[in-house]
Tab-separated table of N, CA and C in Angstrom:
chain	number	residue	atom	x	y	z
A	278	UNK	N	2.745	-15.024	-16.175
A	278	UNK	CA	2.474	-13.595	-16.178
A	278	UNK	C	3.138	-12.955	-14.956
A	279	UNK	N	3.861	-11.856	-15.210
A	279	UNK	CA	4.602	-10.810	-13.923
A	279	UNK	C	3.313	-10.578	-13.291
A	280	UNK	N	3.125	-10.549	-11.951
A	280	UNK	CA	2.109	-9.606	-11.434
A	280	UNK	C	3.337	-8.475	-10.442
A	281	UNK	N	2.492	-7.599	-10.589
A	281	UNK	CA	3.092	-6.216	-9.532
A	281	UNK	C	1.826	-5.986	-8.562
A	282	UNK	N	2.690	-6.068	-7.099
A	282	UNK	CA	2.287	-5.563	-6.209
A	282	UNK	C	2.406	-4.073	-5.540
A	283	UNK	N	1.663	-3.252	-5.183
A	283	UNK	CA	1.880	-1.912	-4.724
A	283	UNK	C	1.547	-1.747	-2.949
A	284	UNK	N	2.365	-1.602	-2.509
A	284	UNK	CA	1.719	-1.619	-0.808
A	284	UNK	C	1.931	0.097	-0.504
A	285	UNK	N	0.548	0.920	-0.977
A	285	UNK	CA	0.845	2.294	-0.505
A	285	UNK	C	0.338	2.373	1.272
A	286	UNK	N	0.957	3.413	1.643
A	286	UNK	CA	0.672	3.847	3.193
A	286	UNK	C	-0.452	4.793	3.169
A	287	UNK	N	-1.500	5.503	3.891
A	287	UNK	CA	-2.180	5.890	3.761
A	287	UNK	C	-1.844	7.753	3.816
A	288	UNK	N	-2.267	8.480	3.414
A	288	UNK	CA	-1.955	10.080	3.620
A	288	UNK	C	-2.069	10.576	4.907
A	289	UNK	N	-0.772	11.723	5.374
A	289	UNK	CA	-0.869	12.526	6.412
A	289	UNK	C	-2.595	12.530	6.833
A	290	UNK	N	-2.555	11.811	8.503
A	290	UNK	CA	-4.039	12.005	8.668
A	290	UNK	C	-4.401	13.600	9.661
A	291	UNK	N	-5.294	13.926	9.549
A	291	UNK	CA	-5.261	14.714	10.890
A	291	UNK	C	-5.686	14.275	12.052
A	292	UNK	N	-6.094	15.219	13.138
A	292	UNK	CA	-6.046	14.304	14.265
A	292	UNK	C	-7.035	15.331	15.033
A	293	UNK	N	-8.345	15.302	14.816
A	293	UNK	CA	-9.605	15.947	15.246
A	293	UNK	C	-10.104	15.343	16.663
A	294	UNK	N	-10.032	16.162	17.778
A	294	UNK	CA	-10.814	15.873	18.956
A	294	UNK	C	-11.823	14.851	19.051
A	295	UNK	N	-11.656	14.192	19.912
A	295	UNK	CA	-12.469	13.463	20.381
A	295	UNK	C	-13.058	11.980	18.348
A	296	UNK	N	-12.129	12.231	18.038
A	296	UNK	CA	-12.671	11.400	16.669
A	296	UNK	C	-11.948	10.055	16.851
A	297	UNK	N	-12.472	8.816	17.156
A	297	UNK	CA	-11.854	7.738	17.112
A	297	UNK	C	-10.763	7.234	16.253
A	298	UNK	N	-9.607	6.788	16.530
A	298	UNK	CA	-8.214	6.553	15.231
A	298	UNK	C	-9.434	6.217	13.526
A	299	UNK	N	-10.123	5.087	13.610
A	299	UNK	CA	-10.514	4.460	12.558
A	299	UNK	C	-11.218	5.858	11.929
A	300	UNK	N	-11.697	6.511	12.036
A	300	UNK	CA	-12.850	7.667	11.833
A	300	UNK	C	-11.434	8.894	11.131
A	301	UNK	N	-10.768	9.482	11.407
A	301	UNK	CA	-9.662	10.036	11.182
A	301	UNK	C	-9.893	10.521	9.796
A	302	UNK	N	-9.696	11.334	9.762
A	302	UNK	CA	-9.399	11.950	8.037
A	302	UNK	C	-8.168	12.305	7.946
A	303	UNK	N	-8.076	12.684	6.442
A	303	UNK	CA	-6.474	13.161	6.280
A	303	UNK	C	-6.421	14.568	6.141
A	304	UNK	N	-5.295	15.281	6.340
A	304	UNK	CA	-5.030	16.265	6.598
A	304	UNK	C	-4.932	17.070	5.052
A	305	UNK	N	-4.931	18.458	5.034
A	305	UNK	CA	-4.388	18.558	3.683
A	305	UNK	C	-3.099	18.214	2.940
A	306	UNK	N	-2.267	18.154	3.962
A	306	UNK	CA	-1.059	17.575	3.278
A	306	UNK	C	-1.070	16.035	2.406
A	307	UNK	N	-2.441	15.701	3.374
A	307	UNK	CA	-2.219	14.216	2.811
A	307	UNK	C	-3.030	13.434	1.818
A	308	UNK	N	-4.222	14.508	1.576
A	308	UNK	CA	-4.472	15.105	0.462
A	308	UNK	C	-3.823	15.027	-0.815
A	309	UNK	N	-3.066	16.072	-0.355
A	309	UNK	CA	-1.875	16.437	-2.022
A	309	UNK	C	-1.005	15.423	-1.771
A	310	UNK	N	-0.386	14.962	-0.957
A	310	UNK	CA	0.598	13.626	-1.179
A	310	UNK	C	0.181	12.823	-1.932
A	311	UNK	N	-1.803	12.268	-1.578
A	311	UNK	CA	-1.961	11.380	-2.107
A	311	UNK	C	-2.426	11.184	-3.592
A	312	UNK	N	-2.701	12.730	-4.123
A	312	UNK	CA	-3.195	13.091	-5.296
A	312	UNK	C	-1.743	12.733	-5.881
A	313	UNK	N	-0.559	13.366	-5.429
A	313	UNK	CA	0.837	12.985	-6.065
A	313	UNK	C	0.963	12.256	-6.576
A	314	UNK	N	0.438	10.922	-5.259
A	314	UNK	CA	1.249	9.538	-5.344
A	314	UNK	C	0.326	8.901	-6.994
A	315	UNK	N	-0.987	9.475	-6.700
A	315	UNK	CA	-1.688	8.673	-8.054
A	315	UNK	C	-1.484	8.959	-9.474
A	316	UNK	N	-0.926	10.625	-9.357
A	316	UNK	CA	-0.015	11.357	-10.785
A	316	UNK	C	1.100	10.199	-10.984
A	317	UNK	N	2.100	9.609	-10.397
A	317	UNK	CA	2.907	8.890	-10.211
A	317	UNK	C	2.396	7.669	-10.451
A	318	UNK	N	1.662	6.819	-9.768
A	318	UNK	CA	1.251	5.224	-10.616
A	318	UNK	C	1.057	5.592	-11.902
A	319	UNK	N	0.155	6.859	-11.992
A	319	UNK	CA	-0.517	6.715	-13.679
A	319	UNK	C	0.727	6.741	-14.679
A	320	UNK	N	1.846	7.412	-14.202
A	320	UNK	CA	3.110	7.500	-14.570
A	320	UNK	C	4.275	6.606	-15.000
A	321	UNK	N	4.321	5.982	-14.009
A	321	UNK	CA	5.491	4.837	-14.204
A	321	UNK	C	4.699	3.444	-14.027
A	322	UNK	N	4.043	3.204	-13.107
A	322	UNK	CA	3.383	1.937	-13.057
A	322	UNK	C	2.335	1.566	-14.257
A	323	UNK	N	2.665	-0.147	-14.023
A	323	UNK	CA	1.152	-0.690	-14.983
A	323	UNK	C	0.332	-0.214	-14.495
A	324	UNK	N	-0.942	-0.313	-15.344
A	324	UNK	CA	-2.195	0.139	-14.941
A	324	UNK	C	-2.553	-0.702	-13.776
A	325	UNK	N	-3.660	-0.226	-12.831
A	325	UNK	CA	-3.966	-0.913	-11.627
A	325	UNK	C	-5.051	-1.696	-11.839
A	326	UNK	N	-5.631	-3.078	-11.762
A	326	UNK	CA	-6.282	-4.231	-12.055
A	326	UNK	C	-7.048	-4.105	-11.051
A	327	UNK	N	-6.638	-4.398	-9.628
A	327	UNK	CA	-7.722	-4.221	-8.216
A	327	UNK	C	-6.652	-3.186	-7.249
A	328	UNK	N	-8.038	-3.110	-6.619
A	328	UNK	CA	-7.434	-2.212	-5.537
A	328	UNK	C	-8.423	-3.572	-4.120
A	329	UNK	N	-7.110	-3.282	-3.080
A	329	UNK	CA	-7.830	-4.202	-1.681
A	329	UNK	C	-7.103	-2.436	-1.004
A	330	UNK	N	-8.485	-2.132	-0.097
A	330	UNK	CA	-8.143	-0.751	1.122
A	330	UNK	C	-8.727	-0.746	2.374
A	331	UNK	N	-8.034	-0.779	3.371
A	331	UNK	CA	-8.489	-0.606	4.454
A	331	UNK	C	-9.927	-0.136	4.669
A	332	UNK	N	-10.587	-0.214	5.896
A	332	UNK	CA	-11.990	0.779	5.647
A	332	UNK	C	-11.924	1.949	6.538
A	333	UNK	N	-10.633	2.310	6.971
A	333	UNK	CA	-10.450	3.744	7.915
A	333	UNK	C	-10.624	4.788	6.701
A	334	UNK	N	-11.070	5.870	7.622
A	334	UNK	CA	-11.791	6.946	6.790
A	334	UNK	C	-10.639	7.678	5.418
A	335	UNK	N	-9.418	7.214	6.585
A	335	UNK	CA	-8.318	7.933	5.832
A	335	UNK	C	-7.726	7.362	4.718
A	336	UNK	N	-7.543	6.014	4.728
A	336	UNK	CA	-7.544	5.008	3.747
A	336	UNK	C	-8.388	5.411	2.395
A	337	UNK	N	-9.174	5.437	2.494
A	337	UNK	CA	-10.554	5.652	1.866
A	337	UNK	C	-10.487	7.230	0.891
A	338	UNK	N	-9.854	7.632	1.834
A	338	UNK	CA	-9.850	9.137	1.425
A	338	UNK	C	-8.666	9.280	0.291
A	339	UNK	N	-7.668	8.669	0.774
A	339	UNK	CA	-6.232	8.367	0.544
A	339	UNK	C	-6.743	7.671	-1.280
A	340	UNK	N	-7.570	7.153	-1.227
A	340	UNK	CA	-7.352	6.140	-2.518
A	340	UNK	C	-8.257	7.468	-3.449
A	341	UNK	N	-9.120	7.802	-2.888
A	341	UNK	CA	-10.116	8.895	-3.315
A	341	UNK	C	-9.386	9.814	-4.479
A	342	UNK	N	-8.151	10.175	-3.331
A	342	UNK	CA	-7.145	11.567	-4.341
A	342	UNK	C	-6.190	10.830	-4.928
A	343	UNK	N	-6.454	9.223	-4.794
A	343	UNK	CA	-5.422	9.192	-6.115
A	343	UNK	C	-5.616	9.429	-7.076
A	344	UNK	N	-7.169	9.419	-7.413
A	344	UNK	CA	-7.729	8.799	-9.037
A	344	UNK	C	-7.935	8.135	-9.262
A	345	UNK	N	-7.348	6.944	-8.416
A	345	UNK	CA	-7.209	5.135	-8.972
A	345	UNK	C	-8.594	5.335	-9.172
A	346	UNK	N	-8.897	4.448	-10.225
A	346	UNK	CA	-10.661	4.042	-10.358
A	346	UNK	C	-10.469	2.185	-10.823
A	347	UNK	N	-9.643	1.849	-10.131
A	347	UNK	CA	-10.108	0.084	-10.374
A	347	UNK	C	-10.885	-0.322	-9.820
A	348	UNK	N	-11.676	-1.455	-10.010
A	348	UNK	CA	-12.437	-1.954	-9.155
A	348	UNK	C	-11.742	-2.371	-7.542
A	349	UNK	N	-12.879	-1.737	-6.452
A	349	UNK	CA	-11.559	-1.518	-4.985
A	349	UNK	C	-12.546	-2.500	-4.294
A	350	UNK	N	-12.088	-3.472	-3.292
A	350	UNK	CA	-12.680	-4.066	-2.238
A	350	UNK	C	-11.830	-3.411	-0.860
A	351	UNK	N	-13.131	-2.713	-0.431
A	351	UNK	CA	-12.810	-2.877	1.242
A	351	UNK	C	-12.536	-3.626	2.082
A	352	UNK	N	-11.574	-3.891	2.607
A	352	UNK	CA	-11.188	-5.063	4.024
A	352	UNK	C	-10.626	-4.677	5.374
A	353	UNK	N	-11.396	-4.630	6.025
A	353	UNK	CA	-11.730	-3.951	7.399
A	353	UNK	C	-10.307	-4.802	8.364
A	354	UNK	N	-10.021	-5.855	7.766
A	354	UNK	CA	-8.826	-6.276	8.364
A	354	UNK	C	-7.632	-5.936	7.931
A	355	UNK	N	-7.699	-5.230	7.093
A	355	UNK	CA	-6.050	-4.367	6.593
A	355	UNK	C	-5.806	-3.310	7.942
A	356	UNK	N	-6.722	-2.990	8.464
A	356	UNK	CA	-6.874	-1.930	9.730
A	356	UNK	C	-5.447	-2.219	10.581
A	357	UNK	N	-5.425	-3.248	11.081
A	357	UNK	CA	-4.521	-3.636	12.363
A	357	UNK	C	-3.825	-4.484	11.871
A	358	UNK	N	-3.533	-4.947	10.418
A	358	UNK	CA	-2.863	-6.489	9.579
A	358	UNK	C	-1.606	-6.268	9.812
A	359	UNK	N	-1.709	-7.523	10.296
A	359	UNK	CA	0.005	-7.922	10.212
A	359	UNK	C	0.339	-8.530	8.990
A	360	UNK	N	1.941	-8.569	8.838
A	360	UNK	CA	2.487	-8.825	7.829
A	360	UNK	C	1.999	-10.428	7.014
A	361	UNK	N	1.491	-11.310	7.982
A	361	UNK	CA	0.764	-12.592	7.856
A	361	UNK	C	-0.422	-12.509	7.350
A	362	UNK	N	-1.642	-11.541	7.274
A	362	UNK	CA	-2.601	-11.635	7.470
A	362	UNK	C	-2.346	-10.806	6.120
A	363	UNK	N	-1.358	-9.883	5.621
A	363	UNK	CA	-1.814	-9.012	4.226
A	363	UNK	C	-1.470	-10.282	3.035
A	364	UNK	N	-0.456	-11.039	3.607
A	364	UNK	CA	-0.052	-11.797	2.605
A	364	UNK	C	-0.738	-12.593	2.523
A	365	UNK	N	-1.808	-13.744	3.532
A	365	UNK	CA	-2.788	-14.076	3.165
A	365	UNK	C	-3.949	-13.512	1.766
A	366	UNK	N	-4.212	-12.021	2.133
A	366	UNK	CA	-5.501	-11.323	1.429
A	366	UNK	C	-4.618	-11.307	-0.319
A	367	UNK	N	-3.375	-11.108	-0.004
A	367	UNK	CA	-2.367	-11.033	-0.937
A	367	UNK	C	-2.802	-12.387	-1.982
A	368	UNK	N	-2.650	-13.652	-1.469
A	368	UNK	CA	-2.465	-14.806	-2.182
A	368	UNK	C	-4.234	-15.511	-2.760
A	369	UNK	N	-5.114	-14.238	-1.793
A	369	UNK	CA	-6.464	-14.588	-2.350
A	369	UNK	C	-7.231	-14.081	-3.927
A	370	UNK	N	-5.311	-13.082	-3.912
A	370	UNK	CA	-6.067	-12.591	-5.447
A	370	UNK	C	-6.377	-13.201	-6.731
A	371	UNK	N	-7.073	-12.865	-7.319
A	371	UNK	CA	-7.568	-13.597	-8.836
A	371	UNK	C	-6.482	-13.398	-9.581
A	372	UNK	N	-5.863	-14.454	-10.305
A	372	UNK	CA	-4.673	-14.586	-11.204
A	372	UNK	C	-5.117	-13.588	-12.571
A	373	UNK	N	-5.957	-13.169	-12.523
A	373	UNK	CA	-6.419	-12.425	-13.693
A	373	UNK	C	-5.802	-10.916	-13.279
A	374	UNK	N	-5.703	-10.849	-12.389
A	374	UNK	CA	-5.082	-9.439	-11.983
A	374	UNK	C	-3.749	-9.410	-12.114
A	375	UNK	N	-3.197	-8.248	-13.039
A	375	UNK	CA	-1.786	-8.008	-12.898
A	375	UNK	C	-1.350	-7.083	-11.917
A	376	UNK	N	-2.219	-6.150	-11.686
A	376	UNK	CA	-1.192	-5.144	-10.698
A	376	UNK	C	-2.497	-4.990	-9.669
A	377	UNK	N	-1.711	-4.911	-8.683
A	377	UNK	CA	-2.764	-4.989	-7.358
A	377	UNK	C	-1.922	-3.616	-6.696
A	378	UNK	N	-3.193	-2.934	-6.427
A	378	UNK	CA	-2.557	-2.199	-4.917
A	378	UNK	C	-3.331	-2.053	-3.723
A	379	UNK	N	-2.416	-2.017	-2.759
A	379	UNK	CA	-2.873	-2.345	-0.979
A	379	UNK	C	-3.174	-1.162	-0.413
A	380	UNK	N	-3.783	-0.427	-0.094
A	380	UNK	CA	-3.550	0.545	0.681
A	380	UNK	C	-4.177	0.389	2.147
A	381	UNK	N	-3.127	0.465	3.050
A	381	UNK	CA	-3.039	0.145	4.883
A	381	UNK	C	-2.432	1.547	5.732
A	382	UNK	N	-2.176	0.898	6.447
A	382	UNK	CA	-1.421	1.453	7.732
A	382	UNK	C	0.239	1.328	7.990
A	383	UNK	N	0.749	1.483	8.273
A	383	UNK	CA	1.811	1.171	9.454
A	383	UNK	C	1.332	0.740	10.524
A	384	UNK	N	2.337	-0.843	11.290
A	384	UNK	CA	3.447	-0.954	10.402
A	384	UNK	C	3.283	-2.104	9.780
A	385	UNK	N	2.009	-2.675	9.269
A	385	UNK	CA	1.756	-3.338	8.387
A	385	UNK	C	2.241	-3.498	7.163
A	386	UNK	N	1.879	-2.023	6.658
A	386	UNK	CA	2.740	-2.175	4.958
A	386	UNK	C	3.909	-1.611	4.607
A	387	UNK	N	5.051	-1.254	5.701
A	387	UNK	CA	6.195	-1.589	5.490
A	387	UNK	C	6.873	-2.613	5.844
A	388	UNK	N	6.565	-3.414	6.979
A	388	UNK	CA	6.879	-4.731	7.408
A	388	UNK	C	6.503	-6.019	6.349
A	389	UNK	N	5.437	-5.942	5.450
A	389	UNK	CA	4.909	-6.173	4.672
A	389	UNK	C	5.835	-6.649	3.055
A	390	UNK	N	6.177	-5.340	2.850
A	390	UNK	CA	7.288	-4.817	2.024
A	390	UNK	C	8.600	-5.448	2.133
A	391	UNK	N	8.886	-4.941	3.237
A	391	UNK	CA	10.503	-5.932	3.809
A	391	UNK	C	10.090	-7.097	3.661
A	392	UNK	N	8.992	-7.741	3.991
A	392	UNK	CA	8.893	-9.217	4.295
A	392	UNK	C	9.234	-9.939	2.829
A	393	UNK	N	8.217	-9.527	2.368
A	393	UNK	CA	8.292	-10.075	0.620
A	393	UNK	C	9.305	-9.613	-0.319
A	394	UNK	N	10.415	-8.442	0.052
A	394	UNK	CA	11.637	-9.027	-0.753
A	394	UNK	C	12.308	-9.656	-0.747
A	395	UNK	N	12.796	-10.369	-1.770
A	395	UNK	CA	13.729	-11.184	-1.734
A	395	UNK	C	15.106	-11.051	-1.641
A	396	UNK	N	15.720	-9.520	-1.848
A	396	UNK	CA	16.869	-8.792	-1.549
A	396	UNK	C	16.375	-7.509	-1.275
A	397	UNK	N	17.721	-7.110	0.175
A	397	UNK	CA	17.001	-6.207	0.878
A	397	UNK	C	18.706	-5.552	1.134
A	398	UNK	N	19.265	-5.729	-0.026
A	398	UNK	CA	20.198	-4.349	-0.161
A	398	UNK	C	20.189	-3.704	-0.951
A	399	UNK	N	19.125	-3.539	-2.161
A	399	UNK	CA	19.125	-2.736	-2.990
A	399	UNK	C	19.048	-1.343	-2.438
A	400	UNK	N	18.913	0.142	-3.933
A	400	UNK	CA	18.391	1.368	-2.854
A	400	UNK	C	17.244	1.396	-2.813
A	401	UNK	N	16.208	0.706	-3.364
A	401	UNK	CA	14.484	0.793	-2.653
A	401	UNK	C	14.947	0.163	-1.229
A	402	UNK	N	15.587	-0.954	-1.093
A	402	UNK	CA	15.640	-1.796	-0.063
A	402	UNK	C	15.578	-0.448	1.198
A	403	UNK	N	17.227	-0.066	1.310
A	403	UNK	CA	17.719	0.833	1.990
A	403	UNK	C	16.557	1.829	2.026
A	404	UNK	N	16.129	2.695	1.307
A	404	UNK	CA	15.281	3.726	1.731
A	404	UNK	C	14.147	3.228	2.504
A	405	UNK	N	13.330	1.978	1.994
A	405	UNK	CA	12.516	1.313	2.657
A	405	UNK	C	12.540	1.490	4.272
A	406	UNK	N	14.241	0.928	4.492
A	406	UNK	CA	14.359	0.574	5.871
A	406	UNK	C	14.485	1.884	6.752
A	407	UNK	N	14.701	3.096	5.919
A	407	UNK	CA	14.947	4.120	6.956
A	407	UNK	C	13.840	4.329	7.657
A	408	UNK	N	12.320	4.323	6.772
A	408	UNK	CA	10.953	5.064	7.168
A	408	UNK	C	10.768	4.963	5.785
A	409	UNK	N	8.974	4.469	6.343
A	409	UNK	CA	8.324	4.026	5.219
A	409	UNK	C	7.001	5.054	5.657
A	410	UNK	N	7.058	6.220	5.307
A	410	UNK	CA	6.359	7.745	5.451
A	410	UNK	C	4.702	7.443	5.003
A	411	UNK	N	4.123	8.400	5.322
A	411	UNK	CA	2.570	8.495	4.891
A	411	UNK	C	2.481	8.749	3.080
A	412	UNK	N	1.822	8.113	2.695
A	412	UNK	CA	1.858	8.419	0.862
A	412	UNK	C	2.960	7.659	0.378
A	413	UNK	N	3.781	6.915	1.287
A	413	UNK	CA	4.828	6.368	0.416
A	413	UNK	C	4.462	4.596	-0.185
A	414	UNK	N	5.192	4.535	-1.395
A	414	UNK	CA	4.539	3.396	-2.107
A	414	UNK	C	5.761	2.019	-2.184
A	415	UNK	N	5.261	1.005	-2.215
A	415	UNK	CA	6.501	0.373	-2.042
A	415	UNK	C	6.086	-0.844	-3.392
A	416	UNK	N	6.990	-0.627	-4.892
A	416	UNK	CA	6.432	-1.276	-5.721
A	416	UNK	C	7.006	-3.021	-5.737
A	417	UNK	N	6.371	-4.182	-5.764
A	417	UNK	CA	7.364	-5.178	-5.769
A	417	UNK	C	6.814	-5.813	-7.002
A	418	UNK	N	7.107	-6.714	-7.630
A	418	UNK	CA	7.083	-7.706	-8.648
A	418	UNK	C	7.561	-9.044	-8.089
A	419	UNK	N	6.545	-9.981	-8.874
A	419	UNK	CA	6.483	-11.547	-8.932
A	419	UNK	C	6.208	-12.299	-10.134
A	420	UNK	N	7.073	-12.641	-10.461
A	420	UNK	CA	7.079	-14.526	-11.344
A	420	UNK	C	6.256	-15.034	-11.186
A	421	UNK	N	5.497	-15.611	-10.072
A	421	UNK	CA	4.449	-16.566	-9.660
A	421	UNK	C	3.127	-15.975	-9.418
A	422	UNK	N	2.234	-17.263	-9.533
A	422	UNK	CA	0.779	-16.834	-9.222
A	422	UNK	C	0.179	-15.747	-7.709
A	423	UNK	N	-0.576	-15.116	-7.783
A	423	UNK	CA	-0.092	-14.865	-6.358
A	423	UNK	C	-0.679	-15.711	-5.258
A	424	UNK	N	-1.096	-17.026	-5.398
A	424	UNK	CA	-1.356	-17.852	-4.750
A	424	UNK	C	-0.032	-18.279	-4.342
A	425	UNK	N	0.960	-18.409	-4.652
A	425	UNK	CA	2.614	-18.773	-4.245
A	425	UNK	C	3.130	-17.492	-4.257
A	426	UNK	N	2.705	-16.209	-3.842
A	426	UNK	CA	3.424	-14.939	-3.399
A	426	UNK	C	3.910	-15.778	-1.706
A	427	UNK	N	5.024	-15.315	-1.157
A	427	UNK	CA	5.525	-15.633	-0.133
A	427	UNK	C	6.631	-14.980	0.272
A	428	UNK	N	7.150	-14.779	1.381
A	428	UNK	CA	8.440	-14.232	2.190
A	428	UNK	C	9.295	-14.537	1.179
A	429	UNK	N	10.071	-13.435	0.754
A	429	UNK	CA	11.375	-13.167	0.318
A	429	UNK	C	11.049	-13.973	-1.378
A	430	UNK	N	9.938	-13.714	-1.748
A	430	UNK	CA	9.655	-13.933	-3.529
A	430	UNK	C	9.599	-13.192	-4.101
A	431	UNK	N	9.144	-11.614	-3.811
A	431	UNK	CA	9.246	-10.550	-4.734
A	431	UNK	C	10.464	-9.829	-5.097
A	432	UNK	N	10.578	-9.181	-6.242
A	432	UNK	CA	11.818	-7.839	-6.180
A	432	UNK	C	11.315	-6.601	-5.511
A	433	UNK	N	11.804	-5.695	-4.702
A	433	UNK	CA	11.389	-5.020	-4.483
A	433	UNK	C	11.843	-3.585	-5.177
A	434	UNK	N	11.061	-3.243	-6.484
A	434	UNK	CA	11.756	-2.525	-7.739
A	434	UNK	C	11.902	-0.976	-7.338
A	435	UNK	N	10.512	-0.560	-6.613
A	435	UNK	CA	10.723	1.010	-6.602
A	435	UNK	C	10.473	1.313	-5.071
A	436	UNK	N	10.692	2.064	-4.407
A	436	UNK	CA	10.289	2.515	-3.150
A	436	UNK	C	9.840	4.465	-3.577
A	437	UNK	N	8.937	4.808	-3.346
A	437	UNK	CA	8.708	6.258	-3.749
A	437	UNK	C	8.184	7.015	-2.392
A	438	UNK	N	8.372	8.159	-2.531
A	438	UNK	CA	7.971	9.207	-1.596
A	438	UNK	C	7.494	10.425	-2.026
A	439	UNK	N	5.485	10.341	-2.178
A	439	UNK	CA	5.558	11.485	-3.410
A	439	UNK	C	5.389	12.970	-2.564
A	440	UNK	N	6.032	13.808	-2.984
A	440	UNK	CA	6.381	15.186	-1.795
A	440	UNK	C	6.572	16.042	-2.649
């Protein structure tokens, strides 16, 4: 079975006095980005199987205006994840799931992204590498279980920027 991976970034946050980074909401822009970005999965992508999301407020918020309604687990370690640590949570998924999406931070889930393609001159590649923006989605696909997801196994098919 193909599984597809989605590593979205979280929406324009704002940046309220005295409010700790994790606590943060998103701004209105990031808002409508992120309402965009979910017009757009419902659009071109398979349907979404699980959702794994950070537990920052903005994260949270971010998945809120997509619409997505899959079943979502919170993981408080997507917060600060490095590219090691998503692909771990990555390879813990249930093979029953076809399309997974991540929603993190920078620069987790563009480092993330780069890591797991397997060619990185395509034009997702290239746009990838310029800036990987707030609301932007980075779609990859895999052959294998995602227990054998690993560095440089995915395609990396779409890179989007919904604006």
């Amino acid at each position: 079975m193909a599984r597809t991976l989605i590593l979205m970034r979280h929406g324009k946050s704002d940046y309220p006095e005295r409010v700790i980074d994790h606590e943060r909401p998103l701004a209105p822009r990031g808002r409508r980005e992120a309402g965009l970005a979910g017009e757009w999965l419902r659009a071109t992508q398979p349907p979404i199987d699980a959702v794994r999301c950070s537990t920052s407020v903005r994260t949270r918020q971010t998945l809120a205006a997509t619409g997505i309604t899959a079943p979502v687990e919170f993981e408080s370690s997507i917060y600060d994840a490095t590219p090691d640590a998503l692909l771990e949570l990555i390879q813990l998924t249930d093979d029953e799931v076809g399309t997974l999406l991540l929603i993190g931070h920078a620069p987790g889930m563009p480092q993330t992204a780069w890591e797991l393609a397997a060619d990185r001159t395509g034009t997702a590649a290239t746009e990838l590498s310029r800036k990987f923006p707030t609301s932007a989605l980075a779609v990859l696909t895999f052959d294998l279980p995602w227990a054998r997801v690993d560095t440089g196994t995915g395609e990396l098919v779409t890179f989007h920027v919904p604006r």
